[in-house]
Amino acid sequence: MDEALLRSLTPGVLAVLVRRGADFAAAEDAVQDALVEAVRVWPADPPRDAKGWLITVAWRRFLDATRADASRRRREDRVEEEPAPGPSPAVDDTLQLYFLCAHPSLTPSSAVALTLRAVGGLTTRQIAQAYLVPEATMAQRISRAKRTLSGVRFDQPGDVATVLRVLYLVFNEGYSGDVDLAAEAIRLTRQLAGAIDHPEVAGLLALMLLHHARRATRTAPDGSLVPLAEQDRGRWDRASIAEGVRVLQAALARDRLGEFQAQAAIAALHADARTAGETDWVQIVEWYDELARLTESPVVRLNRAVAIGEADGPRAGLAALAALDDSLPRHTAVAAYLHERDGDLKTAARLYAEAAHKAPNLAERDHLTRQAARLNARRRS
């Protein structure tokens, strides 16, 4: 069974059901039933038209559920005839579905969470980690969003800002998480950039390209993380970097700065340095100042503390870090790094070990554990 094929077809099938009048929650349930049926039937009897088969089966499931529910009988005049099976037009509905999920009746955070779950294919746990909230809290948020959209007409798509936030989180999960969604996020952002003249769309596309250009060097052959300063810059994708810089420069020239443009500018400065030692940390701090002004994000201020530590010395970085809540994710890891830079290996080793226990994934935990072991070995030698 080709799970990648099923995942790629799901958004289009869901969009067809929504356009035919199904409310979002019922449509999603019907599509899930169709996917289960596909897993059962296709290995022995694969269809000639996979999408058409899924649309037909999902629509039948929706009709069955609708007719069985007495409170929905008033809708039966719209669902009396199921679509005829057969080839379906090769239309990519994914981006349209992103906008439909970003419905005005939802808060931006709920719209993002729902889209990541229903369209992006992320698990509730992955979404909760992205939002830094407990999994149960995120599950309740997604359930409330589905209830809110139940029976709502999808004739008012959401705004661009919410869709950009979703695409960015999908890219981040694909870039560093368990599900490879980065290329799909870039494809959809390119599609959006071609349809909408918006500097923040361009800023997000530039940011994705610049980060994706370094992807091959972020992990070692054994799967361990490779810090930015230690990555083989000769293996970075220079074509993607050049395109990202070109897109960013065009966006910045419009003088409508947004957070994605500011993040892309930071990524461009890293990409422009031939070696880690040549990185223009002073400019990076200035861009983090702009980003902090735009977002007021504590995570941005955490990254800014690292940049200050590189530009003005580790003690300046520790002073900036002291102003932040120490419960912030990765706060302990940053403190460990800055203490190591300051020569306090004992404190740094202890903090690396503490940070390892708090790490959100196995790769990061292993990396921090190795850092602690490295410093302890240096202290003993």
mmCIF file of C-alpha atoms in Angstrom:
data_model
loop_
_atom_site.group_PDB
_atom_site.id
_atom_site.type_symbol
_atom_site.label_atom_id
_atom_site.label_comp_id
_atom_site.label_asym_id
_atom_site.label_seq_id
_atom_site.Cartn_x
_atom_site.Cartn_y
_atom_site.Cartn_z
ATOM 1 C CA MET A 1 0.000 0.000 0.000
ATOM 2 C CA ASP A 2 1.406 3.377 -1.077
ATOM 3 C CA GLU A 3 0.821 5.505 2.025
ATOM 4 C CA ALA A 4 2.450 8.525 0.375
ATOM 5 C CA LEU A 5 -0.116 8.349 -2.446
ATOM 6 C CA LEU A 6 -3.000 8.205 0.035
ATOM 7 C CA ARG A 7 -1.590 11.165 1.961
ATOM 8 C CA SER A 8 -1.172 13.226 -1.214
ATOM 9 C CA LEU A 9 -4.737 12.506 -2.387
ATOM 10 C CA THR A 10 -6.442 13.209 0.955
ATOM 11 C CA PRO A 11 -6.610 17.054 0.721
ATOM 12 C CA GLY A 12 -8.135 16.971 -2.758
ATOM 13 C CA VAL A 13 -10.762 14.388 -1.784
ATOM 14 C CA LEU A 14 -11.642 16.367 1.338
ATOM 15 C CA ALA A 15 -11.965 19.557 -0.696
ATOM 16 C CA VAL A 16 -14.341 17.880 -3.175
ATOM 17 C CA LEU A 17 -16.637 16.726 -0.361
ATOM 18 C CA VAL A 18 -16.660 20.185 1.205
ATOM 19 C CA ARG A 19 -17.506 21.805 -2.128
ATOM 20 C CA ARG A 20 -20.365 19.355 -2.597
ATOM 21 C CA GLY A 21 -21.950 20.501 0.646
ATOM 22 C CA ALA A 22 -20.513 18.291 3.383
ATOM 23 C CA ASP A 23 -19.694 20.053 6.633
ATOM 24 C CA PHE A 24 -16.020 19.839 7.504
ATOM 25 C CA ALA A 25 -16.175 17.405 10.441
ATOM 26 C CA ALA A 26 -18.454 14.952 8.587
ATOM 27 C CA ALA A 27 -16.334 15.218 5.437
ATOM 28 C CA GLU A 28 -13.151 14.452 7.360
ATOM 29 C CA ASP A 29 -14.771 11.392 8.982
ATOM 30 C CA ALA A 30 -15.953 10.155 5.590
ATOM 31 C CA VAL A 31 -12.505 10.559 4.039
ATOM 32 C CA GLN A 32 -10.911 8.681 6.927
ATOM 33 C CA ASP A 33 -13.397 5.826 6.399
ATOM 34 C CA ALA A 34 -12.511 5.781 2.701
ATOM 35 C CA LEU A 35 -8.798 5.611 3.498
ATOM 36 C CA VAL A 36 -9.388 2.643 5.812
ATOM 37 C CA GLU A 37 -11.360 0.940 3.055
ATOM 38 C CA ALA A 38 -8.548 1.653 0.572
ATOM 39 C CA VAL A 39 -5.987 0.019 2.867
ATOM 40 C CA ARG A 40 -8.250 -3.047 3.019
ATOM 41 C CA VAL A 41 -9.198 -3.325 -0.672
ATOM 42 C CA TRP A 42 -6.412 -1.858 -2.808
ATOM 43 C CA PRO A 43 -3.679 -4.464 -2.216
ATOM 44 C CA ALA A 44 -5.872 -7.120 -3.887
ATOM 45 C CA ASP A 45 -7.857 -4.882 -6.254
ATOM 46 C CA PRO A 46 -6.114 -1.563 -7.008
ATOM 47 C CA PRO A 47 -8.355 1.010 -8.751
ATOM 48 C CA ARG A 48 -7.540 2.538 -12.128
ATOM 49 C CA ASP A 49 -8.357 6.030 -10.802
ATOM 50 C CA ALA A 50 -7.287 6.285 -7.158
ATOM 51 C CA LYS A 51 -8.697 9.763 -6.502
ATOM 52 C CA GLY A 52 -12.009 9.000 -8.193
ATOM 53 C CA TRP A 53 -12.318 5.819 -6.133
ATOM 54 C CA LEU A 54 -11.650 7.688 -2.870
ATOM 55 C CA ILE A 55 -14.145 10.445 -3.766
ATOM 56 C CA THR A 56 -16.847 7.886 -4.561
ATOM 57 C CA VAL A 57 -16.320 5.830 -1.409
ATOM 58 C CA ALA A 58 -15.973 8.896 0.835
ATOM 59 C CA TRP A 59 -19.125 10.440 -0.615
ATOM 60 C CA ARG A 60 -21.042 7.207 -0.007
ATOM 61 C CA ARG A 61 -19.822 7.161 3.584
ATOM 62 C CA PHE A 62 -20.942 10.754 3.999
ATOM 63 C CA LEU A 63 -24.380 9.971 2.539
ATOM 64 C CA ASP A 64 -24.795 6.965 4.818
ATOM 65 C CA ALA A 65 -23.857 8.974 7.914
ATOM 66 C CA THR A 66 -26.129 11.860 6.906
ATOM 67 C CA ARG A 67 -29.164 9.680 6.282
ATOM 68 C CA ALA A 68 -28.583 7.859 9.577
ATOM 69 C CA ASP A 69 -28.629 11.084 11.560
ATOM 70 C CA ALA A 70 -32.169 12.360 12.062
ATOM 71 C CA SER A 71 -30.980 15.864 12.912
ATOM 72 C CA ARG A 72 -29.437 16.173 9.439
ATOM 73 C CA ARG A 73 -32.374 14.946 7.362
ATOM 74 C CA ARG A 74 -33.051 18.468 6.158
ATOM 75 C CA ARG A 75 -29.863 18.227 4.112
ATOM 76 C CA GLU A 76 -30.944 15.079 2.216
ATOM 77 C CA ASP A 77 -32.305 17.061 -0.725
ATOM 78 C CA ARG A 78 -28.699 18.111 -1.441
ATOM 79 C CA VAL A 79 -27.222 14.614 -1.144
ATOM 80 C CA GLU A 80 -29.703 12.380 -2.967
ATOM 81 C CA GLU A 81 -27.353 11.566 -5.830
ATOM 82 C CA GLU A 82 -23.828 10.422 -5.301
ATOM 83 C CA PRO A 83 -21.164 11.379 -7.848
ATOM 84 C CA ALA A 84 -20.641 8.870 -10.625
ATOM 85 C CA PRO A 85 -17.378 6.944 -10.401
ATOM 86 C CA GLY A 86 -14.755 7.649 -13.014
ATOM 87 C CA PRO A 87 -11.695 9.765 -13.725
ATOM 88 C CA SER A 88 -11.428 13.021 -11.782
ATOM 89 C CA PRO A 89 -9.755 16.179 -13.093
ATOM 90 C CA ALA A 90 -6.156 16.583 -11.985
ATOM 91 C CA VAL A 91 -6.721 19.691 -9.891
ATOM 92 C CA ASP A 92 -4.620 20.512 -6.816
ATOM 93 C CA ASP A 93 -7.095 21.622 -4.156
ATOM 94 C CA THR A 94 -4.636 21.631 -1.268
ATOM 95 C CA LEU A 95 -3.982 25.355 -1.070
ATOM 96 C CA GLN A 96 -7.697 26.099 -1.420
ATOM 97 C CA LEU A 97 -8.348 23.768 1.500
ATOM 98 C CA TYR A 98 -5.771 25.641 3.607
ATOM 99 C CA PHE A 99 -7.777 28.815 3.061
ATOM 100 C CA LEU A 100 -11.077 27.085 3.814
ATOM 101 C CA CYS A 101 -9.711 25.783 7.118
ATOM 102 C CA ALA A 102 -8.597 29.333 7.990
ATOM 103 C CA HIS A 103 -12.291 30.259 8.280
ATOM 104 C CA PRO A 104 -13.227 33.643 9.809
ATOM 105 C CA SER A 105 -15.357 31.890 12.444
ATOM 106 C CA LEU A 106 -12.194 30.368 13.966
ATOM 107 C CA THR A 107 -9.478 32.061 15.958
ATOM 108 C CA PRO A 108 -6.116 32.050 14.148
ATOM 109 C CA SER A 109 -4.626 29.522 16.583
ATOM 110 C CA SER A 110 -7.589 27.150 16.161
ATOM 111 C CA ALA A 111 -7.497 27.514 12.376
ATOM 112 C CA VAL A 112 -3.788 26.683 12.312
ATOM 113 C CA ALA A 113 -4.227 23.650 14.569
ATOM 114 C CA LEU A 114 -7.160 22.299 12.558
ATOM 115 C CA THR A 115 -5.374 22.715 9.235
ATOM 116 C CA LEU A 116 -2.221 21.038 10.491
ATOM 117 C CA ARG A 117 -4.310 18.075 11.656
ATOM 118 C CA ALA A 118 -6.759 17.768 8.758
ATOM 119 C CA VAL A 119 -4.637 18.842 5.790
ATOM 120 C CA GLY A 120 -1.015 18.779 6.900
ATOM 121 C CA GLY A 121 -1.216 15.240 8.239
ATOM 122 C CA LEU A 122 0.458 16.063 11.564
ATOM 123 C CA THR A 123 -0.511 14.227 14.729
ATOM 124 C CA THR A 124 -2.073 16.021 17.667
ATOM 125 C CA ARG A 125 1.144 15.447 19.618
ATOM 126 C CA GLN A 126 3.281 17.072 16.899
ATOM 127 C CA ILE A 127 0.980 20.092 16.779
ATOM 128 C CA ALA A 128 1.017 20.392 20.567
ATOM 129 C CA GLN A 129 4.823 20.390 20.550
ATOM 130 C CA ALA A 130 4.855 23.137 17.917
ATOM 131 C CA TYR A 131 2.545 25.252 20.091
ATOM 132 C CA LEU A 132 4.319 24.350 23.362
ATOM 133 C CA VAL A 133 1.084 23.125 24.989
ATOM 134 C CA PRO A 134 0.016 19.746 26.442
ATOM 135 C CA GLU A 135 -1.360 17.220 23.956
ATOM 136 C CA ALA A 136 -4.738 17.110 25.737
ATOM 137 C CA THR A 137 -5.080 20.885 25.413
ATOM 138 C CA MET A 138 -4.411 20.709 21.689
ATOM 139 C CA ALA A 139 -6.872 17.838 21.243
ATOM 140 C CA GLN A 140 -9.588 19.950 22.862
ATOM 141 C CA ARG A 141 -8.699 22.929 20.655
ATOM 142 C CA ILE A 142 -8.987 20.859 17.490
ATOM 143 C CA SER A 143 -12.292 19.334 18.635
ATOM 144 C CA ARG A 144 -13.734 22.789 19.346
ATOM 145 C CA ALA A 145 -12.632 23.970 15.910
ATOM 146 C CA LYS A 146 -14.420 21.049 14.260
ATOM 147 C CA ARG A 147 -17.588 21.775 16.237
ATOM 148 C CA THR A 148 -17.414 25.449 15.281
ATOM 149 C CA LEU A 149 -17.207 24.589 11.600
ATOM 150 C CA SER A 150 -20.013 22.026 11.742
ATOM 151 C CA GLY A 151 -22.737 23.272 9.406
ATOM 152 C CA VAL A 152 -20.844 26.439 8.441
ATOM 153 C CA ARG A 153 -20.926 27.469 4.776
ATOM 154 C CA PHE A 154 -17.437 27.640 3.318
ATOM 155 C CA ASP A 155 -17.961 30.790 1.280
ATOM 156 C CA GLN A 156 -15.621 32.985 3.353
ATOM 157 C CA PRO A 157 -12.028 31.777 3.181
ATOM 158 C CA GLY A 158 -9.597 32.873 5.841
ATOM 159 C CA ASP A 159 -6.840 35.435 5.590
ATOM 160 C CA VAL A 160 -3.361 35.082 4.185
ATOM 161 C CA ALA A 161 -1.633 35.550 7.558
ATOM 162 C CA THR A 162 -3.242 32.425 9.016
ATOM 163 C CA VAL A 163 -2.418 30.343 5.942
ATOM 164 C CA LEU A 164 1.208 31.515 6.092
ATOM 165 C CA ARG A 165 1.411 30.492 9.746
ATOM 166 C CA VAL A 166 0.144 27.020 8.846
ATOM 167 C CA LEU A 167 2.576 26.630 5.968
ATOM 168 C CA TYR A 168 5.465 27.713 8.197
ATOM 169 C CA LEU A 169 4.598 25.181 10.894
ATOM 170 C CA VAL A 170 4.147 22.422 8.308
ATOM 171 C CA PHE A 171 7.579 23.272 6.886
ATOM 172 C CA ASN A 172 9.174 23.252 10.333
ATOM 173 C CA GLU A 173 7.691 19.849 11.130
ATOM 174 C CA GLY A 174 8.858 18.486 7.798
ATOM 175 C CA TYR A 175 12.296 20.035 8.257
ATOM 176 C CA SER A 176 12.984 18.758 11.734
ATOM 177 C CA GLY A 177 10.234 16.320 12.677
ATOM 178 C CA ASP A 178 9.072 12.806 11.942
ATOM 179 C CA VAL A 179 7.058 13.512 8.785
ATOM 180 C CA ASP A 180 8.754 14.875 5.661
ATOM 181 C CA LEU A 181 6.502 17.770 4.686
ATOM 182 C CA ALA A 182 9.094 20.428 3.898
ATOM 183 C CA ALA A 183 9.046 20.025 0.111
ATOM 184 C CA GLU A 184 5.240 20.112 0.070
ATOM 185 C CA ALA A 185 5.207 23.303 2.148
ATOM 186 C CA ILE A 186 7.662 24.930 -0.267
ATOM 187 C CA ARG A 187 5.543 23.839 -3.251
ATOM 188 C CA LEU A 188 2.383 25.335 -1.769
ATOM 189 C CA THR A 189 4.156 28.549 -0.786
ATOM 190 C CA ARG A 190 5.477 28.890 -4.342
ATOM 191 C CA GLN A 191 1.930 28.390 -5.586
ATOM 192 C CA LEU A 192 0.645 31.044 -3.206
ATOM 193 C CA ALA A 193 3.418 33.469 -4.187
ATOM 194 C CA GLY A 194 2.407 33.068 -7.817
ATOM 195 C CA ALA A 195 -1.214 33.847 -7.002
ATOM 196 C CA ILE A 196 -0.869 36.657 -4.448
ATOM 197 C CA ASP A 197 1.380 39.720 -4.578
ATOM 198 C CA HIS A 198 2.225 39.897 -0.873
ATOM 199 C CA PRO A 199 5.678 40.634 0.619
ATOM 200 C CA GLU A 200 5.212 38.252 3.544
ATOM 201 C CA VAL A 201 4.383 35.387 1.178
ATOM 202 C CA ALA A 202 7.681 36.144 -0.557
ATOM 203 C CA GLY A 203 9.391 36.411 2.827
ATOM 204 C CA LEU A 204 8.149 32.970 3.847
ATOM 205 C CA LEU A 205 9.207 31.429 0.536
ATOM 206 C CA ALA A 206 12.686 32.944 0.924
ATOM 207 C CA LEU A 207 12.938 31.670 4.498
ATOM 208 C CA MET A 208 11.971 28.143 3.458
ATOM 209 C CA LEU A 209 14.437 28.090 0.574
ATOM 210 C CA LEU A 210 17.306 29.337 2.738
ATOM 211 C CA HIS A 211 16.651 26.790 5.482
ATOM 212 C CA HIS A 212 16.031 23.951 3.044
ATOM 213 C CA ALA A 213 19.351 24.687 1.327
ATOM 214 C CA ARG A 214 21.150 23.504 4.499
ATOM 215 C CA ARG A 215 19.026 20.440 5.084
ATOM 216 C CA ALA A 216 21.498 17.820 3.809
ATOM 217 C CA THR A 217 24.102 18.953 6.348
ATOM 218 C CA ARG A 218 21.930 19.174 9.463
ATOM 219 C CA THR A 219 22.436 15.547 10.454
ATOM 220 C CA ALA A 220 25.393 13.160 10.331
ATOM 221 C CA PRO A 221 25.168 9.729 8.639
ATOM 222 C CA ASP A 222 24.314 8.190 12.027
ATOM 223 C CA GLY A 223 21.360 10.581 12.421
ATOM 224 C CA SER A 224 22.970 12.806 15.034
ATOM 225 C CA LEU A 225 22.453 16.579 14.866
ATOM 226 C CA VAL A 226 25.186 18.754 13.377
ATOM 227 C CA PRO A 227 25.212 22.331 14.773
ATOM 228 C CA LEU A 228 25.184 25.163 12.238
ATOM 229 C CA ALA A 229 28.783 26.154 13.012
ATOM 230 C CA GLU A 230 29.986 22.610 12.230
ATOM 231 C CA GLN A 231 28.025 22.005 9.029
ATOM 232 C CA ASP A 232 29.847 21.435 5.736
ATOM 233 C CA ARG A 233 28.992 24.656 3.909
ATOM 234 C CA GLY A 234 30.339 23.251 0.677
ATOM 235 C CA ARG A 235 27.315 20.932 0.610
ATOM 236 C CA TRP A 236 24.749 23.698 0.996
ATOM 237 C CA ASP A 237 22.456 24.099 -2.009
ATOM 238 C CA ARG A 238 23.760 27.338 -3.510
ATOM 239 C CA ALA A 239 21.010 27.514 -6.146
ATOM 240 C CA SER A 240 18.344 27.518 -3.429
ATOM 241 C CA ILE A 241 20.311 30.102 -1.446
ATOM 242 C CA ALA A 242 20.600 32.361 -4.486
ATOM 243 C CA GLU A 243 16.893 32.059 -5.196
ATOM 244 C CA GLY A 244 16.018 32.705 -1.548
ATOM 245 C CA VAL A 245 18.182 35.825 -1.424
ATOM 246 C CA ARG A 246 16.705 37.093 -4.694
ATOM 247 C CA VAL A 247 13.130 36.592 -3.470
ATOM 248 C CA LEU A 248 13.975 38.230 -0.129
ATOM 249 C CA GLN A 249 15.597 41.278 -1.686
ATOM 250 C CA ALA A 250 12.540 41.887 -3.864
ATOM 251 C CA ALA A 251 10.269 41.637 -0.801
ATOM 252 C CA LEU A 252 12.416 43.939 1.366
ATOM 253 C CA ALA A 253 12.505 46.538 -1.425
ATOM 254 C CA ARG A 254 8.775 47.058 -0.921
ATOM 255 C CA ASP A 255 9.418 48.420 2.597
ATOM 256 C CA ARG A 256 6.612 46.419 4.235
ATOM 257 C CA LEU A 257 8.647 44.427 6.730
ATOM 258 C CA GLY A 258 7.075 41.404 8.368
ATOM 259 C CA GLU A 259 8.301 38.625 10.608
ATOM 260 C CA PHE A 260 8.985 36.131 7.813
ATOM 261 C CA GLN A 261 11.104 38.660 5.921
ATOM 262 C CA ALA A 262 13.070 39.385 9.108
ATOM 263 C CA GLN A 263 13.649 35.675 9.738
ATOM 264 C CA ALA A 264 14.703 35.209 6.120
ATOM 265 C CA ALA A 265 17.188 38.081 6.473
ATOM 266 C CA ILE A 266 18.786 36.283 9.430
ATOM 267 C CA ALA A 267 18.931 33.032 7.466
ATOM 268 C CA ALA A 268 20.489 34.889 4.510
ATOM 269 C CA LEU A 269 23.258 36.287 6.717
ATOM 270 C CA HIS A 270 24.092 32.765 7.906
ATOM 271 C CA ALA A 271 24.049 31.486 4.309
ATOM 272 C CA ASP A 272 26.266 34.330 3.105
ATOM 273 C CA ALA A 273 29.111 33.546 5.542
ATOM 274 C CA ARG A 274 31.788 31.353 3.961
ATOM 275 C CA THR A 275 32.745 30.055 7.429
ATOM 276 C CA ALA A 276 31.047 30.172 10.824
ATOM 277 C CA GLY A 277 33.707 32.627 11.991
ATOM 278 C CA GLU A 278 32.786 35.099 9.239
ATOM 279 C CA THR A 279 29.130 35.310 10.284
ATOM 280 C CA ASP A 280 27.969 38.928 10.667
ATOM 281 C CA TRP A 281 26.533 38.549 14.169
ATOM 282 C CA VAL A 282 26.131 42.295 14.665
ATOM 283 C CA GLN A 283 23.667 42.474 11.762
ATOM 284 C CA ILE A 284 21.948 39.329 12.989
ATOM 285 C CA VAL A 285 21.366 40.950 16.395
ATOM 286 C CA GLU A 286 19.868 43.975 14.620
ATOM 287 C CA TRP A 287 17.492 41.754 12.694
ATOM 288 C CA TYR A 288 16.526 39.919 15.903
ATOM 289 C CA ASP A 289 15.726 43.331 17.409
ATOM 290 C CA GLU A 290 13.368 43.964 14.482
ATOM 291 C CA LEU A 291 11.879 40.493 14.813
ATOM 292 C CA ALA A 292 11.313 40.914 18.547
ATOM 293 C CA ARG A 293 9.550 44.214 17.866
ATOM 294 C CA LEU A 294 7.291 42.556 15.293
ATOM 295 C CA THR A 295 6.425 39.411 17.257
ATOM 296 C CA GLU A 296 7.135 40.003 20.972
ATOM 297 C CA SER A 297 8.013 36.301 20.998
ATOM 298 C CA PRO A 298 10.044 34.904 23.911
ATOM 299 C CA VAL A 299 11.538 32.314 21.529
ATOM 300 C CA VAL A 300 12.842 35.151 19.351
ATOM 301 C CA ARG A 301 14.396 36.772 22.425
ATOM 302 C CA LEU A 302 16.010 33.440 23.325
ATOM 303 C CA ASN A 303 17.632 33.247 19.892
ATOM 304 C CA ARG A 304 18.593 36.900 20.216
ATOM 305 C CA ALA A 305 20.487 36.066 23.435
ATOM 306 C CA VAL A 306 22.572 33.545 21.483
ATOM 307 C CA ALA A 307 23.294 36.136 18.790
ATOM 308 C CA ILE A 308 24.300 38.701 21.424
ATOM 309 C CA GLY A 309 26.615 36.107 22.960
ATOM 310 C CA GLU A 310 28.312 35.713 19.577
ATOM 311 C CA ALA A 311 28.448 39.446 18.776
ATOM 312 C CA ASP A 312 29.326 40.912 22.196
ATOM 313 C CA GLY A 313 30.665 37.950 24.128
ATOM 314 C CA PRO A 314 29.113 35.147 26.218
ATOM 315 C CA ARG A 315 28.582 37.256 29.335
ATOM 316 C CA ALA A 316 26.511 39.744 27.348
ATOM 317 C CA GLY A 317 24.513 36.784 26.045
ATOM 318 C CA LEU A 318 23.999 35.437 29.568
ATOM 319 C CA ALA A 319 22.814 38.866 30.710
ATOM 320 C CA ALA A 320 20.223 38.899 27.902
ATOM 321 C CA LEU A 321 19.234 35.341 28.803
ATOM 322 C CA ALA A 322 18.735 36.263 32.473
ATOM 323 C CA ALA A 323 15.851 38.531 31.480
ATOM 324 C CA LEU A 324 13.882 35.559 30.087
ATOM 325 C CA ASP A 325 11.740 32.947 31.828
ATOM 326 C CA ASP A 326 13.953 29.926 32.519
ATOM 327 C CA SER A 327 11.024 27.577 31.816
ATOM 328 C CA LEU A 328 11.165 28.569 28.153
ATOM 329 C CA PRO A 329 11.933 25.537 25.933
ATOM 330 C CA ARG A 330 15.662 25.256 25.130
ATOM 331 C CA HIS A 331 16.501 27.978 27.676
ATOM 332 C CA THR A 332 18.722 25.520 29.567
ATOM 333 C CA ALA A 333 20.515 24.434 26.377
ATOM 334 C CA VAL A 334 21.263 28.056 25.472
ATOM 335 C CA ALA A 335 22.555 28.710 28.981
ATOM 336 C CA ALA A 336 24.822 25.670 28.691
ATOM 337 C CA TYR A 337 26.245 26.893 25.383
ATOM 338 C CA LEU A 338 26.916 30.395 26.686
ATOM 339 C CA HIS A 339 28.556 29.100 29.874
ATOM 340 C CA GLU A 340 30.791 26.868 27.754
ATOM 341 C CA ARG A 341 31.759 29.868 25.628
ATOM 342 C CA ASP A 342 32.577 31.706 28.865
ATOM 343 C CA GLY A 343 34.889 28.902 29.980
ATOM 344 C CA ASP A 344 32.728 27.571 32.837
ATOM 345 C CA LEU A 345 32.839 23.935 31.765
ATOM 346 C CA LYS A 346 31.466 22.501 35.008
ATOM 347 C CA THR A 347 28.288 24.592 34.872
ATOM 348 C CA ALA A 348 27.954 24.043 31.133
ATOM 349 C CA ALA A 349 28.188 20.253 31.481
ATOM 350 C CA ARG A 350 25.555 20.232 34.215
ATOM 351 C CA LEU A 351 23.217 22.405 32.143
ATOM 352 C CA TYR A 352 23.707 20.305 29.010
ATOM 353 C CA ALA A 353 22.681 17.232 31.023
ATOM 354 C CA GLU A 354 19.615 19.054 32.377
ATOM 355 C CA ALA A 355 18.692 20.247 28.883
ATOM 356 C CA ALA A 356 18.937 16.674 27.569
ATOM 357 C CA HIS A 357 16.208 15.583 30.000
ATOM 358 C CA LYS A 358 13.946 18.372 28.687
ATOM 359 C CA ALA A 359 14.650 17.810 24.971
ATOM 360 C CA PRO A 360 11.511 17.440 22.796
ATOM 361 C CA ASN A 361 12.934 14.684 20.580
ATOM 362 C CA LEU A 362 15.475 11.872 20.666
ATOM 363 C CA ALA A 363 17.968 13.475 18.256
ATOM 364 C CA GLU A 364 18.204 16.635 20.331
ATOM 365 C CA ARG A 365 18.430 14.641 23.555
ATOM 366 C CA ASP A 366 21.320 12.582 22.189
ATOM 367 C CA HIS A 367 23.114 15.707 20.980
ATOM 368 C CA LEU A 368 22.872 17.437 24.354
ATOM 369 C CA THR A 369 23.918 14.282 26.193
ATOM 370 C CA ARG A 370 27.030 14.059 24.003
ATOM 371 C CA GLN A 371 27.808 17.712 24.703
ATOM 372 C CA ALA A 372 27.669 17.068 28.449
ATOM 373 C CA ALA A 373 29.871 13.971 28.098
ATOM 374 C CA ARG A 374 32.384 15.892 25.958
ATOM 375 C CA LEU A 375 32.779 18.639 28.552
ATOM 376 C CA ASN A 376 33.034 16.175 31.452
ATOM 377 C CA ALA A 377 35.783 14.349 29.557
ATOM 378 C CA ARG A 378 37.652 17.625 29.020
ATOM 379 C CA ARG A 379 37.406 18.455 32.721
ATOM 380 C CA ARG A 380 38.854 15.054 33.699
ATOM 381 C CA SER A 381 41.742 15.207 31.217
#
